[in-house]
CSV table of C-alpha atoms and ligand atoms in Angstrom, one decimal:
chain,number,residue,atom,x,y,z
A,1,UNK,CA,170.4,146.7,142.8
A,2,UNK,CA,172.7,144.0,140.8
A,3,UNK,CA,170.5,142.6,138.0
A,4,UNK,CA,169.5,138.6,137.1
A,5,UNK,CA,171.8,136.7,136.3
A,6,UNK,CA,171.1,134.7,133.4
A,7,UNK,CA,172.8,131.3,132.8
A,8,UNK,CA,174.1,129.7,129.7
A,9,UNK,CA,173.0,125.9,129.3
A,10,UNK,CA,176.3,124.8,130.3
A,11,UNK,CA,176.2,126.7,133.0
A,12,UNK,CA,172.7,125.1,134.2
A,13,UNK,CA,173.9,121.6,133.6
A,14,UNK,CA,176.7,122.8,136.2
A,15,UNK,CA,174.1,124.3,138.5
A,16,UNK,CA,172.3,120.6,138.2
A,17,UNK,CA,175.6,118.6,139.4
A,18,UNK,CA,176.2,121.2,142.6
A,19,UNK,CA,171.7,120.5,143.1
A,20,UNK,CA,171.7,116.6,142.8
A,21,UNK,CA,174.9,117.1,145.3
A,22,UNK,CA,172.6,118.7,147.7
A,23,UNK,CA,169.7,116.6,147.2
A,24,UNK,CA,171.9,113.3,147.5
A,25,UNK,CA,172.9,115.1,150.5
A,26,UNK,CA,169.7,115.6,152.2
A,27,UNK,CA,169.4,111.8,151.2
A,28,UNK,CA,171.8,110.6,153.6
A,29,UNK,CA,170.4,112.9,155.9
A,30,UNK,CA,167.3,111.3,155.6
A,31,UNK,CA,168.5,108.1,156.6
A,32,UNK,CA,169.0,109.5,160.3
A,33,UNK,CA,165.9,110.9,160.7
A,34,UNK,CA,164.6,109.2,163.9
A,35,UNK,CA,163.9,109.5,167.5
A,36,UNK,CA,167.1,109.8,169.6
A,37,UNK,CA,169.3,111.2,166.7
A,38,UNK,CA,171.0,114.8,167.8
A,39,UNK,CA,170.4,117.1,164.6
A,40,UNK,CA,174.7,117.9,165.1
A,41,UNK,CA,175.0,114.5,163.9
A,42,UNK,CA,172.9,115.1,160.8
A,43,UNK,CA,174.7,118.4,160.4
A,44,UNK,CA,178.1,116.5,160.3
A,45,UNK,CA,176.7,113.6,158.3
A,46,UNK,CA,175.9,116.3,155.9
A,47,UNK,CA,179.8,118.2,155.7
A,48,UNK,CA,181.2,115.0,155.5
A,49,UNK,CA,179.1,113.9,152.5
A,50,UNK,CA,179.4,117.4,150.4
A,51,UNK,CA,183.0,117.5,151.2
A,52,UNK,CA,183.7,113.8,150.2
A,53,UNK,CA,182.4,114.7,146.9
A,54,UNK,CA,184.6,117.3,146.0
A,55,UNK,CA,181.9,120.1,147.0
A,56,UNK,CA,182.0,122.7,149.4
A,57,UNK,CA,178.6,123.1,152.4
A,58,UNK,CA,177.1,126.6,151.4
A,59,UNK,CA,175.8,127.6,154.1
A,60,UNK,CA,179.1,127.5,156.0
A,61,UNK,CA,180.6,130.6,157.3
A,62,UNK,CA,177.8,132.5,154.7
A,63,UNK,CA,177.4,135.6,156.4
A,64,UNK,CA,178.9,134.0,159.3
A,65,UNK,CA,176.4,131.1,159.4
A,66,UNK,CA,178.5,128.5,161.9
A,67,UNK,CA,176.9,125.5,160.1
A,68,UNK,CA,176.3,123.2,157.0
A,69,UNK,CA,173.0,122.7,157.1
A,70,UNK,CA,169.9,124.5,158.3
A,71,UNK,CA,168.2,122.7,161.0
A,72,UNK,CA,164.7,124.1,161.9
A,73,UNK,CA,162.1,122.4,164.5
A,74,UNK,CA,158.3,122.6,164.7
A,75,UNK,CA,157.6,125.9,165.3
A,76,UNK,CA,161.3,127.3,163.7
A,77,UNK,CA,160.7,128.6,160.4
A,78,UNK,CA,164.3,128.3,158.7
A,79,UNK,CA,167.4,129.3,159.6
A,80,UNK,CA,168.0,126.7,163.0
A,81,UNK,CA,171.2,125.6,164.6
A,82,UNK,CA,171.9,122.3,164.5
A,83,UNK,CA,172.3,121.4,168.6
A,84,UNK,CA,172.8,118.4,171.0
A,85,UNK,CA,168.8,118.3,170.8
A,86,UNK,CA,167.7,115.1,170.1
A,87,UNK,CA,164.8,114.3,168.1
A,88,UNK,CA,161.7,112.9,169.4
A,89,UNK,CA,158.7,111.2,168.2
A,90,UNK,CA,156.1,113.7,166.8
A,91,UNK,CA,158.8,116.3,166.1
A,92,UNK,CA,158.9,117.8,162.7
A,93,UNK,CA,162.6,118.9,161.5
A,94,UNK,CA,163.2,120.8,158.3
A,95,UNK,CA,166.9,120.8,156.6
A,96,UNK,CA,168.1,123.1,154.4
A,97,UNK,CA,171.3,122.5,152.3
A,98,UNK,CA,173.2,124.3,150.0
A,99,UNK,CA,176.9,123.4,148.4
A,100,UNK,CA,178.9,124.3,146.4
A,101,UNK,CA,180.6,121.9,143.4
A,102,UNK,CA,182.9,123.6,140.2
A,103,UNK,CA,182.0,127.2,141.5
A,104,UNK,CA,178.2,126.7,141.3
A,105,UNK,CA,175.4,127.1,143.9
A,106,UNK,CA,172.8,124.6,144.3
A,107,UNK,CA,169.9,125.1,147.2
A,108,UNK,CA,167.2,122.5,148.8
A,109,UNK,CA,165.3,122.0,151.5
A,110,UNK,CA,162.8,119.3,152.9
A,111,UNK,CA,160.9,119.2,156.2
A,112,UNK,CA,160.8,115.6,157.8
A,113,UNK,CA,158.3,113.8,160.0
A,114,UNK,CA,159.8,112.2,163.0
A,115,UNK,CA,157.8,108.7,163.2
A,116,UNK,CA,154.5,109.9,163.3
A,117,UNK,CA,153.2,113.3,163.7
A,118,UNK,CA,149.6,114.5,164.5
A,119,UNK,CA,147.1,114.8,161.7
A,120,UNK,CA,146.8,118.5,161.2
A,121,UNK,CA,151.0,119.2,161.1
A,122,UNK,CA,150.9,115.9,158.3
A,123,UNK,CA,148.6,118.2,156.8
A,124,UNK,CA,151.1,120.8,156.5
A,125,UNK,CA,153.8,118.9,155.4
A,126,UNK,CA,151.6,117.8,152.3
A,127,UNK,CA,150.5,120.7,151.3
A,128,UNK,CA,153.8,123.2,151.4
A,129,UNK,CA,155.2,120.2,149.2
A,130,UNK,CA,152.1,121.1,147.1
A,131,UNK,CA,152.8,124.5,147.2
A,132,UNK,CA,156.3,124.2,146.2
A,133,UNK,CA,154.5,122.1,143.2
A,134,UNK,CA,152.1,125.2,142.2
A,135,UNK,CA,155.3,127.2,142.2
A,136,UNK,CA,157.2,125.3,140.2
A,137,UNK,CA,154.1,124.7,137.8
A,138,UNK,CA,154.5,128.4,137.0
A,139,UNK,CA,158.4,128.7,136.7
A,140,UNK,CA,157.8,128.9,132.8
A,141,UNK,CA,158.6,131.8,130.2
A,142,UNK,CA,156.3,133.7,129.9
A,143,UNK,CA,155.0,133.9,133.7
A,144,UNK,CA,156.1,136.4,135.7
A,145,UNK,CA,158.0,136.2,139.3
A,146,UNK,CA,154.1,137.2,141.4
A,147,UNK,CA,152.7,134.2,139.2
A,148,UNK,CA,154.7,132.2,141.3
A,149,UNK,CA,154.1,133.4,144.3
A,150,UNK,CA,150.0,133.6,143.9
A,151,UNK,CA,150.2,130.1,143.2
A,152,UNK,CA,151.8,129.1,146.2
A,153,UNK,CA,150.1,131.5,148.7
A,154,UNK,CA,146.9,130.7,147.1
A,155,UNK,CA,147.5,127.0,148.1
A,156,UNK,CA,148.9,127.8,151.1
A,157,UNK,CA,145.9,130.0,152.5
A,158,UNK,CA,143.2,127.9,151.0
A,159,UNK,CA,144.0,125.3,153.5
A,160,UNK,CA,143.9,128.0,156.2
A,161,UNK,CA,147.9,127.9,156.5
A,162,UNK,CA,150.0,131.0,157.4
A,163,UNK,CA,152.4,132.0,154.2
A,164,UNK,CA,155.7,133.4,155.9
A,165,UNK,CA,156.6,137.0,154.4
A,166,UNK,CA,159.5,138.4,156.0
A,167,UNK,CA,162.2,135.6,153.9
A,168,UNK,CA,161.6,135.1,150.5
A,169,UNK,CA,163.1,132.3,147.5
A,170,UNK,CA,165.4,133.5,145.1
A,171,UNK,CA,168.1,133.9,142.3
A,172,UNK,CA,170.7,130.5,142.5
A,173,UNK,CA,174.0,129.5,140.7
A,174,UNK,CA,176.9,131.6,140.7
A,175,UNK,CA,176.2,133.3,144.3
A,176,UNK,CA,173.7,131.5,146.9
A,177,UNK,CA,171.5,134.5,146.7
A,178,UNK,CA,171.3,136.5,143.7
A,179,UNK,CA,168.6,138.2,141.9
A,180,UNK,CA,165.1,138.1,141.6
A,181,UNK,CA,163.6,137.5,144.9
A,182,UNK,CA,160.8,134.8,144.5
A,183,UNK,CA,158.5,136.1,147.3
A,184,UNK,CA,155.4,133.3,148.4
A,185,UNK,CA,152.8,135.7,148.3
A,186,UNK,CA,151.9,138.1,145.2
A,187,UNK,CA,149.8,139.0,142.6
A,188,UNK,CA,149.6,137.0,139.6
A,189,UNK,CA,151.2,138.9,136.1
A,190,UNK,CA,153.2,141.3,138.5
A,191,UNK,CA,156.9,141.1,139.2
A,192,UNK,CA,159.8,139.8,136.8
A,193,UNK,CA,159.6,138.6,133.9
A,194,UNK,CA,160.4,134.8,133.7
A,195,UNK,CA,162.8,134.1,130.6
A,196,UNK,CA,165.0,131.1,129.7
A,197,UNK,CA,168.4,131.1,131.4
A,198,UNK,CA,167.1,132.6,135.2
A,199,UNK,CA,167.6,129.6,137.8
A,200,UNK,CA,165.7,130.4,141.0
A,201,UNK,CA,165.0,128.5,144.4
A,202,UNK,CA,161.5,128.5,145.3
A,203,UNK,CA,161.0,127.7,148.7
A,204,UNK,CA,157.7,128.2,150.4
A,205,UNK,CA,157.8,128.7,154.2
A,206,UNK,CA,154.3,127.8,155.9
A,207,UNK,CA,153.0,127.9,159.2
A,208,UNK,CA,150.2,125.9,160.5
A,209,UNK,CA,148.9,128.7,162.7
A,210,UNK,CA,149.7,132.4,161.9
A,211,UNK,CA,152.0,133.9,159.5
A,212,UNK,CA,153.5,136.1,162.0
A,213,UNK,CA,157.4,135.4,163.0
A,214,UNK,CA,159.8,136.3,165.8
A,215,UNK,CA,163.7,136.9,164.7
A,216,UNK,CA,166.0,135.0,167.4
A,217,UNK,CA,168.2,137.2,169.4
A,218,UNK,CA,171.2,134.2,168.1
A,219,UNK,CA,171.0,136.0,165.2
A,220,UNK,CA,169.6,133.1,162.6
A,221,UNK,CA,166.5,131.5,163.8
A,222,UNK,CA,163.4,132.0,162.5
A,223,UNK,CA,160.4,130.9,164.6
A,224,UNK,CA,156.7,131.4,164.1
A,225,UNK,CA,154.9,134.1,166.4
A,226,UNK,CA,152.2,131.7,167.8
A,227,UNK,CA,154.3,128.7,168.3
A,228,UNK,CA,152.8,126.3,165.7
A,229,UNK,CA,154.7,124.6,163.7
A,230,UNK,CA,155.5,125.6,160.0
A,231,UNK,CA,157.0,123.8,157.2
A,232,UNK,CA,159.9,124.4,154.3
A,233,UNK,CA,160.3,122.6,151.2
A,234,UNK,CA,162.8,124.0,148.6
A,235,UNK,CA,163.9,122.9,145.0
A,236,UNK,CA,166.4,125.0,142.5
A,237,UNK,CA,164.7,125.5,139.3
A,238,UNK,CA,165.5,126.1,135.5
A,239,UNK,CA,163.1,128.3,134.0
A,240,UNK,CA,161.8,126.6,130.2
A,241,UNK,CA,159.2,127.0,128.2
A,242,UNK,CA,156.7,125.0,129.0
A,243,UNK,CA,158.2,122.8,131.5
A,244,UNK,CA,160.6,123.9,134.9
A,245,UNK,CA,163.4,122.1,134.8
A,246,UNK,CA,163.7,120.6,138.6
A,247,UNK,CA,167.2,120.7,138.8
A,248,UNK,CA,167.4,119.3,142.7
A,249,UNK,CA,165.3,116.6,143.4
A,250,UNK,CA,163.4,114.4,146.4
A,251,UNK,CA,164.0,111.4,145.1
A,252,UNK,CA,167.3,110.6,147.0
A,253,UNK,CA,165.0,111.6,150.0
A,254,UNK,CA,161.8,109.6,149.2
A,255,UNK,CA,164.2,106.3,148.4
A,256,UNK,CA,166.1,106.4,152.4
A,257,UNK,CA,162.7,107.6,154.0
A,258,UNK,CA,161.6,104.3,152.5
A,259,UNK,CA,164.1,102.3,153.4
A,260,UNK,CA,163.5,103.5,156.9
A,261,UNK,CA,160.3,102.1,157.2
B,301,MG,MG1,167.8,126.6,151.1
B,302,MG,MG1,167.2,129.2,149.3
């Protein structure tokens, strides 16, 4: 078992550039986020935007992965293929987006309404963004990796969500997956310690229904068991003391989902 890798400051500030590269990706993305748009497009929008800026799409060829982004619809989990499918009111579409910029990982993810969705899957949206919240609220010294993950299932299963077990957040920077796993279910003061210098991606997967999942035969996708859908909202974080340092961001995102309006 390889152990954490701890970064230097330098190397965070690094780590930040290749995250707001993602997140300025999933920006754009956001900007095509409507009914009749084919998620290849936003796929290609995506390559084209990391590549223009002297970074390199993660996720491509990773493990043989045949695309830049993730693309994941209502009831997929993570881990989707980008198609000819074209999305359609009500739908809800998660991205997930990693690059790579001067040798360094960054990872995000963010789960988009398609013009409006029913009450009860808006519900989910909000509140595995407010899990992903709780988890970062934890991400300090001192804390421990299953302080983390309480805080999100906790959340999670208060609101009578599903909290996905089977894929799990992580280690980020100079691999795409590295040390510790950031599971988003636990027991609070167990796991890793959380010192200065660990970057991890917490990334809470939900499901509105059950947290049961199926594993496509393609491979990749990840769907949930019962066919409801389920959400994904990711951020890389900085552990500090005190604070997380949020080194991707929404903002990019929040400012074109605006501007859609
Ligand atoms: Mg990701
Ligand atoms: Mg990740």
């Amino acid at each position: 078992m390889s152990k954490v890798n701890y970064k230097s400051i330098e190397e965070i500030e690094l780590i930040r550039e290749s995250s707001l590269l993602v997140s300025k990706t999933l920006g754009e993305v956001a900007k095509l986020i409507k009914p009749g748009v084919q998620t290849n497009e936003l796929n290609n929008i995506a390559e084209s935007f990391i590549r223009d800026h002297g970074g390199i799409p993660a996720f491509l060829n990773y493990n043989g992965f045949p695309y830049s982004l993730c693309i994941s619809l209502n009831d997929q989990v993570v881990h989707g293929f980008p198609s000819a499918y074209e999305l359609a009111e009500g739908d809800i579409v998660s991205v997930d987006c990693g690059a790579i910029l001067n040798k360094f990982y960054g990872d995000s993810a963010y789960t988009f309404p398609v013009g409006k969705v029913d009450v009860e899957t808006y519900k989910l949206l909000e509140i595995t963004k407010e899990c992903l919240i709780k988890g970062i609220e934890k991400a300090v010294v001192g804390m421990r990796i299953g302080d983390v993950a309480h805080a999100v299932q906790e959340h999670a299963e208060r609101n009578g969500f599903g909290v996905v077990k089977e894929l799990v957040g992580h280690g980020v920077g100079y691999k795409l997956h590295e040390k510790p796993e950031v599971p988003n279910y636990g027991k609070r003061g167990t796991g890793a310690k959380l010192e200065e210098g660990m970057v991890i991606a917490i990334e809470p997967m939900i499901n509105a229904g059950k947290a049961a999942v199926k594993f496509w035969s393609d491979g990749w996708t990840v769907s949930s068991m019962d066919g409801k859908p389920s959400a994904h909202y990711e951020h890389t974080v900085a552990v500090k003391r005190g604070q997380a340092d949020v080194l991707s961001t929404f903002s990019y995102i929040e400012e074109s989902l605006k501007q859609n309006k």
